[in-house]
PDB file of C-alpha atoms in Angstrom:
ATOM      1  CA  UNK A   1     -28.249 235.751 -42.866  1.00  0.00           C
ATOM      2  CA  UNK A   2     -31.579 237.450 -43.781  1.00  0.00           C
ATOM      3  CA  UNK A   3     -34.899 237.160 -41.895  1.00  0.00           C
ATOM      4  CA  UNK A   4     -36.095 234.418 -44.279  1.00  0.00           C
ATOM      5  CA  UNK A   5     -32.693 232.166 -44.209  1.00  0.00           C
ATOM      6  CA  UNK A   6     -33.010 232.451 -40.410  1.00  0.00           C
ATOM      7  CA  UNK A   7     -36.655 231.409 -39.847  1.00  0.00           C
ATOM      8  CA  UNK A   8     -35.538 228.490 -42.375  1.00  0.00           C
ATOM      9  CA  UNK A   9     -32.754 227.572 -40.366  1.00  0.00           C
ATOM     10  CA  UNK A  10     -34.727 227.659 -37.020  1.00  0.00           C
ATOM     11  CA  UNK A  11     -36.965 225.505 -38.631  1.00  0.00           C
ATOM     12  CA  UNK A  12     -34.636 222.920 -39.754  1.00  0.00           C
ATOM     13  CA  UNK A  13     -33.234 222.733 -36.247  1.00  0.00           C
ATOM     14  CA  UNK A  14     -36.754 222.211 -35.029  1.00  0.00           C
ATOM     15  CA  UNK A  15     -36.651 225.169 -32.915  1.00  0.00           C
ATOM     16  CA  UNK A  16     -40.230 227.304 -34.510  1.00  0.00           C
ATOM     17  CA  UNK A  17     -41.253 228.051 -31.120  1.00  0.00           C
ATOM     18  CA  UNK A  18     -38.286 230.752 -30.869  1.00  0.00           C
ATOM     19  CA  UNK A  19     -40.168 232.910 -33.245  1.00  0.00           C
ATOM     20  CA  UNK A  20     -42.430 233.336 -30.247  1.00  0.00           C
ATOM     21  CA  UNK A  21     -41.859 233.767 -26.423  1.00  0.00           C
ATOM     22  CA  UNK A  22     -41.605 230.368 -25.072  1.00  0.00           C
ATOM     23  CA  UNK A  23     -43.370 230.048 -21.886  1.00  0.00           C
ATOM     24  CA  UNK A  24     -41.071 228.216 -19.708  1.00  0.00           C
ATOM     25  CA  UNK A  25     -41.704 226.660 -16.047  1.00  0.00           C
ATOM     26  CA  UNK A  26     -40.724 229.057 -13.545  1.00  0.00           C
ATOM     27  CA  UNK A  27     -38.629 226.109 -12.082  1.00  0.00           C
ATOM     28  CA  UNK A  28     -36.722 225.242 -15.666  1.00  0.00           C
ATOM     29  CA  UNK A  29     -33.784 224.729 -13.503  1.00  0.00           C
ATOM     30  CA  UNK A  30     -34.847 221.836 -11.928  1.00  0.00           C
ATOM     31  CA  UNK A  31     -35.612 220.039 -14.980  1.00  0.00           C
ATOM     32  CA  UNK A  32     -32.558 218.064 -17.281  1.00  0.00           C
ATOM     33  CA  UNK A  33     -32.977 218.204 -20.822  1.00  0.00           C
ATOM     34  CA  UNK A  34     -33.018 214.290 -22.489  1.00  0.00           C
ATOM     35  CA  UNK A  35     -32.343 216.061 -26.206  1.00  0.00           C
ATOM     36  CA  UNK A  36     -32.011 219.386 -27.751  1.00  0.00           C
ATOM     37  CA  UNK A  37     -31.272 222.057 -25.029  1.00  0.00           C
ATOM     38  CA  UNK A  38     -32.757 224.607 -27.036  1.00  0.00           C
ATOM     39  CA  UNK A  39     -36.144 222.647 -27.700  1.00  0.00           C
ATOM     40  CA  UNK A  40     -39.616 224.017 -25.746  1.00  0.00           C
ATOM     41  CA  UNK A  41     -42.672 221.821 -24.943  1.00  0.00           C
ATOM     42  CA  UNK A  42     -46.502 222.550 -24.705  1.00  0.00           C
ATOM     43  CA  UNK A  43     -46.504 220.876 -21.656  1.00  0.00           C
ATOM     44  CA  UNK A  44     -43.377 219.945 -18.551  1.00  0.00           C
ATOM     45  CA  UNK A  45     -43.721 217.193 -16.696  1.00  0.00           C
ATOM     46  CA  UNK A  46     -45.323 217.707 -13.520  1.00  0.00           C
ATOM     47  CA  UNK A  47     -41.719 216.829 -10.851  1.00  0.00           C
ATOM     48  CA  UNK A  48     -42.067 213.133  -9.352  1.00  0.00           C
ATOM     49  CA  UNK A  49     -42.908 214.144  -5.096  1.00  0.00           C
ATOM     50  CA  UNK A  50     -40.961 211.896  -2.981  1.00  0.00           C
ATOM     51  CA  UNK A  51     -40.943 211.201   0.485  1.00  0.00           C
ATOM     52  CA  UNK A  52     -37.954 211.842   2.996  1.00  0.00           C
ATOM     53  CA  UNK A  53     -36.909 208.056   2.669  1.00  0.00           C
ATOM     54  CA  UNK A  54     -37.474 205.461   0.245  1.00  0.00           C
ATOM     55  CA  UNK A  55     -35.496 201.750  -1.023  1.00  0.00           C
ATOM     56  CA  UNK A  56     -33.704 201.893  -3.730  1.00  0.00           C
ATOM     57  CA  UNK A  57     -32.396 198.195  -4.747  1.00  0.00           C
ATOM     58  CA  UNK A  58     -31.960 197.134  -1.485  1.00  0.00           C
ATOM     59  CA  UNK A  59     -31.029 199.870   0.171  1.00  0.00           C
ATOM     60  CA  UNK A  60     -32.773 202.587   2.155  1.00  0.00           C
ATOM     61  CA  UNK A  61     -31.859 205.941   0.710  1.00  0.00           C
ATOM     62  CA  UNK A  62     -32.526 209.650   1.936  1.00  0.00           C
ATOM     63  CA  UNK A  63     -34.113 212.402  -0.005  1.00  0.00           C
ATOM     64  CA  UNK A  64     -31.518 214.933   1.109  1.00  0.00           C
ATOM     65  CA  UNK A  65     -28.446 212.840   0.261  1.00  0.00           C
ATOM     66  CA  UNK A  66     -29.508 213.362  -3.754  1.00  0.00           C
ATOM     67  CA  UNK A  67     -29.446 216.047  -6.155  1.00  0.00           C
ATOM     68  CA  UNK A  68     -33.007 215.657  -8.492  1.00  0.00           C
ATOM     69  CA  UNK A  69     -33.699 216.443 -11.718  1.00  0.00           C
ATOM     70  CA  UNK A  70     -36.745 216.511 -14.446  1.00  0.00           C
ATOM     71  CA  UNK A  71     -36.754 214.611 -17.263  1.00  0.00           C
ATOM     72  CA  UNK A  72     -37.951 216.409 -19.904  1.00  0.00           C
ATOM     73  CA  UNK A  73     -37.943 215.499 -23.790  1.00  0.00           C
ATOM     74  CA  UNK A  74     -37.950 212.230 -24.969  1.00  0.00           C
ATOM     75  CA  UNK A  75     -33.971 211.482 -26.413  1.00  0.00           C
ATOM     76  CA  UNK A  76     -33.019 208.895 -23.963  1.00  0.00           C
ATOM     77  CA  UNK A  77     -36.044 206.480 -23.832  1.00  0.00           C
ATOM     78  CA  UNK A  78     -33.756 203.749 -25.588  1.00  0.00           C
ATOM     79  CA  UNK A  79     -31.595 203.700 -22.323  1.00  0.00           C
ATOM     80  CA  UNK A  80     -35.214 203.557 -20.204  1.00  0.00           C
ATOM     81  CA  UNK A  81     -35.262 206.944 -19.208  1.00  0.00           C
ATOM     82  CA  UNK A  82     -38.488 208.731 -20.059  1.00  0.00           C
ATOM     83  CA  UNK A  83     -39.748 211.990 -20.012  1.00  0.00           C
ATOM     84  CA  UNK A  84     -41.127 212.751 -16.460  1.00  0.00           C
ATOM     85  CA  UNK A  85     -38.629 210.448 -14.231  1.00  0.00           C
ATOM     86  CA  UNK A  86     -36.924 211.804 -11.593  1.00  0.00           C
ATOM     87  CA  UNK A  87     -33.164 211.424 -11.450  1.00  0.00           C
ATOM     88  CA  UNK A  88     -31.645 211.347  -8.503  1.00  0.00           C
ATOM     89  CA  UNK A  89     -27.631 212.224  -8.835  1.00  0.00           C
ATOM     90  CA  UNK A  90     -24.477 212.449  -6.599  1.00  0.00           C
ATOM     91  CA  UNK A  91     -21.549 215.222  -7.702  1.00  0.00           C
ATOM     92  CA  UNK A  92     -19.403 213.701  -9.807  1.00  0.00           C
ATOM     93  CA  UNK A  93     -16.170 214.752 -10.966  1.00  0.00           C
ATOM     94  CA  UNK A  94     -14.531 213.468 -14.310  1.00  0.00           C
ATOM     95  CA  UNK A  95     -12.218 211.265 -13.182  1.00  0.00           C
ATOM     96  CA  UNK A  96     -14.995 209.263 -11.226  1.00  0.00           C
ATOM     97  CA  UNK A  97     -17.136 208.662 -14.571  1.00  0.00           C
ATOM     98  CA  UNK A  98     -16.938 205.673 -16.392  1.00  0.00           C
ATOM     99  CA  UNK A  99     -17.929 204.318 -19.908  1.00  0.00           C
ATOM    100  CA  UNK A 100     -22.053 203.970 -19.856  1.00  0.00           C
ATOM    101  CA  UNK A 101     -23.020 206.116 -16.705  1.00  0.00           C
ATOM    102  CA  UNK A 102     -25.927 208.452 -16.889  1.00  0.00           C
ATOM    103  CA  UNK A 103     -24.743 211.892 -16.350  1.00  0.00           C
ATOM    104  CA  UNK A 104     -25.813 215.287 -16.222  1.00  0.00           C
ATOM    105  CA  UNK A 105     -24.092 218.402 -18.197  1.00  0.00           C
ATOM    106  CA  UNK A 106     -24.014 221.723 -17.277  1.00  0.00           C
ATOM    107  CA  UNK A 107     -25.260 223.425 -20.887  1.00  0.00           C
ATOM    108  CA  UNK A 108     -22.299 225.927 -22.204  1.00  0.00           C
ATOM    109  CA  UNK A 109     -24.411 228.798 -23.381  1.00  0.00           C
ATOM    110  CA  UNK A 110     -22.010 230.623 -25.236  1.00  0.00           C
ATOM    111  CA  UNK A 111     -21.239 227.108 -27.276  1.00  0.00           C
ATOM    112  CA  UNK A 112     -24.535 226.658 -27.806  1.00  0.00           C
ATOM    113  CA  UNK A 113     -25.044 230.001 -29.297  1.00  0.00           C
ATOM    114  CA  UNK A 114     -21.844 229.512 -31.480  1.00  0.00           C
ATOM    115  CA  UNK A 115     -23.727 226.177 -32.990  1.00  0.00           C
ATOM    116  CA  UNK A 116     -27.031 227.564 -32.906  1.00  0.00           C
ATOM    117  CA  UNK A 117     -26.458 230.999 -35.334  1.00  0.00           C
ATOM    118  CA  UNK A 118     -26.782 233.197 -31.612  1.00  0.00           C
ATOM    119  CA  UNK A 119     -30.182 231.375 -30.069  1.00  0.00           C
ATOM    120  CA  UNK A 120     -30.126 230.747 -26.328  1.00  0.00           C
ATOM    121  CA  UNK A 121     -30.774 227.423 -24.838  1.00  0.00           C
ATOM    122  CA  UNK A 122     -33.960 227.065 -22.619  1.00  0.00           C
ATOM    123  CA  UNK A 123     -32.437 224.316 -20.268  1.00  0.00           C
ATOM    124  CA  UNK A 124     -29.584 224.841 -18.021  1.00  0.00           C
ATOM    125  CA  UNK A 125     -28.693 221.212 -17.479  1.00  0.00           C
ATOM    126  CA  UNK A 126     -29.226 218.244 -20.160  1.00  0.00           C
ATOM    127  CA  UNK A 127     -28.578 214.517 -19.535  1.00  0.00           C
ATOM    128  CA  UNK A 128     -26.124 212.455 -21.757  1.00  0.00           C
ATOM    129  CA  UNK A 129     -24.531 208.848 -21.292  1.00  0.00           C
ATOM    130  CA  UNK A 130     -20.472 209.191 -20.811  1.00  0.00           C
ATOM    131  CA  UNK A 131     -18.006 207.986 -22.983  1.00  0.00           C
ATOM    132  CA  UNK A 132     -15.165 208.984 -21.680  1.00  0.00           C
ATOM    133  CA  UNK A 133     -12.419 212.072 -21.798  1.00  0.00           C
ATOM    134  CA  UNK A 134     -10.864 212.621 -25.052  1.00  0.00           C
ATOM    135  CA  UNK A 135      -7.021 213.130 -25.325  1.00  0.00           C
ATOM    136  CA  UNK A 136      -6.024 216.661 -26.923  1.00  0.00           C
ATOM    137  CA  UNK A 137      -4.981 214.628 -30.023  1.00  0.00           C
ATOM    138  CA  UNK A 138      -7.540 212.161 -30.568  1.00  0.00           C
ATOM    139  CA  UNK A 139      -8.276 211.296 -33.916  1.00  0.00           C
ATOM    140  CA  UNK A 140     -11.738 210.331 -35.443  1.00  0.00           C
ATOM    141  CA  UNK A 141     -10.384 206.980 -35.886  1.00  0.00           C
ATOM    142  CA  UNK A 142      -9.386 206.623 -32.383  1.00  0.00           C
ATOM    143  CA  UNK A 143     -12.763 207.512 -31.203  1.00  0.00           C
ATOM    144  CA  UNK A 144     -14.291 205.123 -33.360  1.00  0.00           C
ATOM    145  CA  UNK A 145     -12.006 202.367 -32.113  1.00  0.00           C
ATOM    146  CA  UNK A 146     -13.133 203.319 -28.680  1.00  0.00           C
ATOM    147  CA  UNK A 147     -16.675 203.388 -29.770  1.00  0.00           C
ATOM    148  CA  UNK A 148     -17.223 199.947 -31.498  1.00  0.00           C
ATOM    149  CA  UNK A 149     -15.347 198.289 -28.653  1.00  0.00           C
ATOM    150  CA  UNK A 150     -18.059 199.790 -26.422  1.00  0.00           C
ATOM    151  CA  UNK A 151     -21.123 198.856 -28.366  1.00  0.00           C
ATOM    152  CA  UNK A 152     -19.331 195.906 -29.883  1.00  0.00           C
ATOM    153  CA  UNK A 153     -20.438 197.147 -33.218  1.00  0.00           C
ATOM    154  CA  UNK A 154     -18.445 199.441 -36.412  1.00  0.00           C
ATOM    155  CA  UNK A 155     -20.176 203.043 -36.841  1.00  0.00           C
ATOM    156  CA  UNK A 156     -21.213 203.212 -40.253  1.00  0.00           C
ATOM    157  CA  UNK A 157     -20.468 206.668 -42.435  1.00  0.00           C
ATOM    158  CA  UNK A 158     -23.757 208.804 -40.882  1.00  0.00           C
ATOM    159  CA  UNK A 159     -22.294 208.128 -37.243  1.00  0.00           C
ATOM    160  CA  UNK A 160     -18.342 208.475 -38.125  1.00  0.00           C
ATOM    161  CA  UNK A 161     -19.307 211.768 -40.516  1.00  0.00           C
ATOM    162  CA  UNK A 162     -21.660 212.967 -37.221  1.00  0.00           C
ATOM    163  CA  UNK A 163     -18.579 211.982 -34.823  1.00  0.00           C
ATOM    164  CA  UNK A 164     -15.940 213.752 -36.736  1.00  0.00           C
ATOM    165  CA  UNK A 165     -18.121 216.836 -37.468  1.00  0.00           C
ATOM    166  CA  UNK A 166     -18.722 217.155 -33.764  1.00  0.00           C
ATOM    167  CA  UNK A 167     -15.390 217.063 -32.695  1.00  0.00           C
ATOM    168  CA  UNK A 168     -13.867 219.329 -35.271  1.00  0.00           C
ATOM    169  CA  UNK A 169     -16.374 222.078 -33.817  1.00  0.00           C
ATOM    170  CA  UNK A 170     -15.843 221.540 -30.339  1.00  0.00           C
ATOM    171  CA  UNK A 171     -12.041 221.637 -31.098  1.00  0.00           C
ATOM    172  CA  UNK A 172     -13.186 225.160 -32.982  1.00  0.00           C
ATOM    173  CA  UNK A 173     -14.793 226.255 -29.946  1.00  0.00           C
ATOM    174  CA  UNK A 174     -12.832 225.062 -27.417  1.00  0.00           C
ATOM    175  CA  UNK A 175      -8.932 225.179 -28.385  1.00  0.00           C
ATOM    176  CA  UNK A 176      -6.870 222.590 -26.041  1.00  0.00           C
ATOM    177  CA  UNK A 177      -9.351 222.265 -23.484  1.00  0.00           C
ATOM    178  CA  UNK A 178     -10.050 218.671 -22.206  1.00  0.00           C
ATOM    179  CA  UNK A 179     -13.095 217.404 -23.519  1.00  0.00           C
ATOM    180  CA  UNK A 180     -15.271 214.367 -22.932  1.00  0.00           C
ATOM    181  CA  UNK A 181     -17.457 212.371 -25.280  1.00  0.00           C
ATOM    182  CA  UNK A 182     -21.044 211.661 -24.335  1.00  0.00           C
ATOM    183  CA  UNK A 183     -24.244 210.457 -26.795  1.00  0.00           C
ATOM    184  CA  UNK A 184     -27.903 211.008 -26.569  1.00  0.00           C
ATOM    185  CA  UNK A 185     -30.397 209.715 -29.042  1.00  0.00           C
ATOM    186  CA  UNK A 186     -32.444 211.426 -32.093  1.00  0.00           C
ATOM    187  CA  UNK A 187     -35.131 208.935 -33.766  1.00  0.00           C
ATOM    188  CA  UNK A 188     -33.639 206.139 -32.739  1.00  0.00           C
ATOM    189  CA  UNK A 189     -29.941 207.647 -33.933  1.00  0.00           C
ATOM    190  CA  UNK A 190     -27.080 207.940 -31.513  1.00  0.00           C
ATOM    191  CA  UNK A 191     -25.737 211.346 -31.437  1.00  0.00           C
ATOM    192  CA  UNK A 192     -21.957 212.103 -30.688  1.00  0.00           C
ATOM    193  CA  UNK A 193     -21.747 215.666 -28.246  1.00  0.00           C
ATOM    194  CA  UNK A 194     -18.568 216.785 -26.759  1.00  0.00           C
ATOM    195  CA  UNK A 195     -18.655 218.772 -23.884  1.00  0.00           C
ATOM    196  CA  UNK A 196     -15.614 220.468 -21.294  1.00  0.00           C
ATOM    197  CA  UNK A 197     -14.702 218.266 -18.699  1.00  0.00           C
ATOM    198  CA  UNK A 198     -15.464 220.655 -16.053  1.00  0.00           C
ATOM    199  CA  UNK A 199     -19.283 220.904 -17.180  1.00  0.00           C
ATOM    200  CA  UNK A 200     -19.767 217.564 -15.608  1.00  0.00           C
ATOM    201  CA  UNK A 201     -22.339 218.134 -12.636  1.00  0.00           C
ATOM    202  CA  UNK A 202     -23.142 214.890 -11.620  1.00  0.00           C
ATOM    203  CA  UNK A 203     -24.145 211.070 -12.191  1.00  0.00           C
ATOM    204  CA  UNK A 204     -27.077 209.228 -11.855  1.00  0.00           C
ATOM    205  CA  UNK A 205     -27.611 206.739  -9.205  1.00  0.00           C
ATOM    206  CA  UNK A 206     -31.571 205.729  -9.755  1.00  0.00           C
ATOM    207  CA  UNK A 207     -34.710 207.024 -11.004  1.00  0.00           C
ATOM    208  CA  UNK A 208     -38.251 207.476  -9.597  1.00  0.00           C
ATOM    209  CA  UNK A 209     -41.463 207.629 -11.262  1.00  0.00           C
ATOM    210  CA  UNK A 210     -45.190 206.875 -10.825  1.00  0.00           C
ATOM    211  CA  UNK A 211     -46.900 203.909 -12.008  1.00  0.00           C
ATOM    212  CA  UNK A 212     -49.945 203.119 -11.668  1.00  0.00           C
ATOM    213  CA  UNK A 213     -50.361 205.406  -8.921  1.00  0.00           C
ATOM    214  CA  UNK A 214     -47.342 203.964  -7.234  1.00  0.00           C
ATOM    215  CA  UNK A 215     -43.997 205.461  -6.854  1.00  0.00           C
ATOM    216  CA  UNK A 216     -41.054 203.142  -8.499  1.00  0.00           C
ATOM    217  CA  UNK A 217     -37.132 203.430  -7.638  1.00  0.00           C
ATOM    218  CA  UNK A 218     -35.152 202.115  -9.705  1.00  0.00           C
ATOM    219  CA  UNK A 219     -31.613 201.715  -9.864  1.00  0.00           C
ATOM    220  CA  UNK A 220     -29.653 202.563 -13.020  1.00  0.00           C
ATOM    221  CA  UNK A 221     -28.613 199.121 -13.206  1.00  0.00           C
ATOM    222  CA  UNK A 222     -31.954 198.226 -13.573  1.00  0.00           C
ATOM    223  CA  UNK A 223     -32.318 200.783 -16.722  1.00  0.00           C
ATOM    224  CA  UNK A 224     -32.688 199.340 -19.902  1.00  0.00           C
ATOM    225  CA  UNK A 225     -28.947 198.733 -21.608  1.00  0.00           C
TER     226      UNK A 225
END
């Protein structure tokens, strides 16, 4: 690939900021990317400050008992999480996730650079909604199945074409490893990621932001569906 092909490519991917040096927040690793791992902003979200306790639903919480995380990008506003919300996550292992939490992934650098022509990502950690593990011999079809009896609607050709394309390079990447199945959002679009099992860091339990010059908790229940 020549200079010109890449700079092309970069841009298609919407990643023109590579061509010069990002400047990144000297925490980055505090923030969760909601979209494109890869993707740089003018400006981070200031993190949300919260006090030592707070009530969450109906239930007084701790600070220390969570792990928090940025927001940052915009990819997951249909589920009501925006850009600049804290999360506030327990460890999770696979086997306690379930179809429609909020969970965060650790990003798989090397995979990334495989799909992305040798660019780094900027994020360490990005934030996807779980699907579920995917059996070493799952077929496109299968998926689908499991997909429309979650949303209770068929994929048409864009999302089975962006499903099957997604798996077939993971599969590339990744050999026999168990996978799971998350999606994120793109303009509205829901986007089909596959990621190893053991990337799973954790799952959301609320959110926090400020309103109005108030600080809201809010339970992921309480999220938008």
């Amino acid at each position: 690939m020549n200079f010109t092909e890449r700079i092309c490519r970069m841009i298609a991917l919407g990643l023109y900021d590579r061509l010069t040096t990002p400047r990144l927040p000297a925490n980055i690793n505090s923030y969760v990317a909601a979209g494109n791992p890869g993707k740089t902003f003018p400006v981070y979200p200031n993190s949300v400050s919260l006090p030592e306790t707070f009530t969450m639903g109906n239930k007084r919480c701790q600070r220390r008992d969570f792990i928090t995380y940025t927001v940052s990008g915009g990819s997951m506003h249909p589920d009501g999480i925006r850009s600049g919300y804290e999360l506030l996550t327990l460890p999770a292992t696979v086997n306690e996730i379930i179809t429609g939490d909020f969970i965060v992934i650790a990003v798989d650098e090397e995979f990334y650079k495989y799909r992305h022509h040798g660019l780094l990502p900027h994020f360490r950690f990005k934030l996807r909604r779980a699907i579920g593990v995917v059996d070493q011999d799952a077929t496109v079809d299968q998926l689908c199945g499991k997909l429309e009896g979650t949303f209770g609607e068929p994929l048409d050709e864009k999302e089975r074409n962006d499903l099957g394309n997604s798996l077939a390079e993971a599969r590339s990447f990744y050999g026999s490893a168990s996978l799971f199945l998350s999606i994120t959002y793109h303009d509205g679009d829901i986007h089909y990621s596959f990621h190893p099992s053991v990337n799973i860091r954790g799952r959301l339990e609320g959110v926090a932001y400020n309103s109005d010059g108030s600080l809201v908790f809010k339970q992921t229940m309480e999220l938008a569906a």
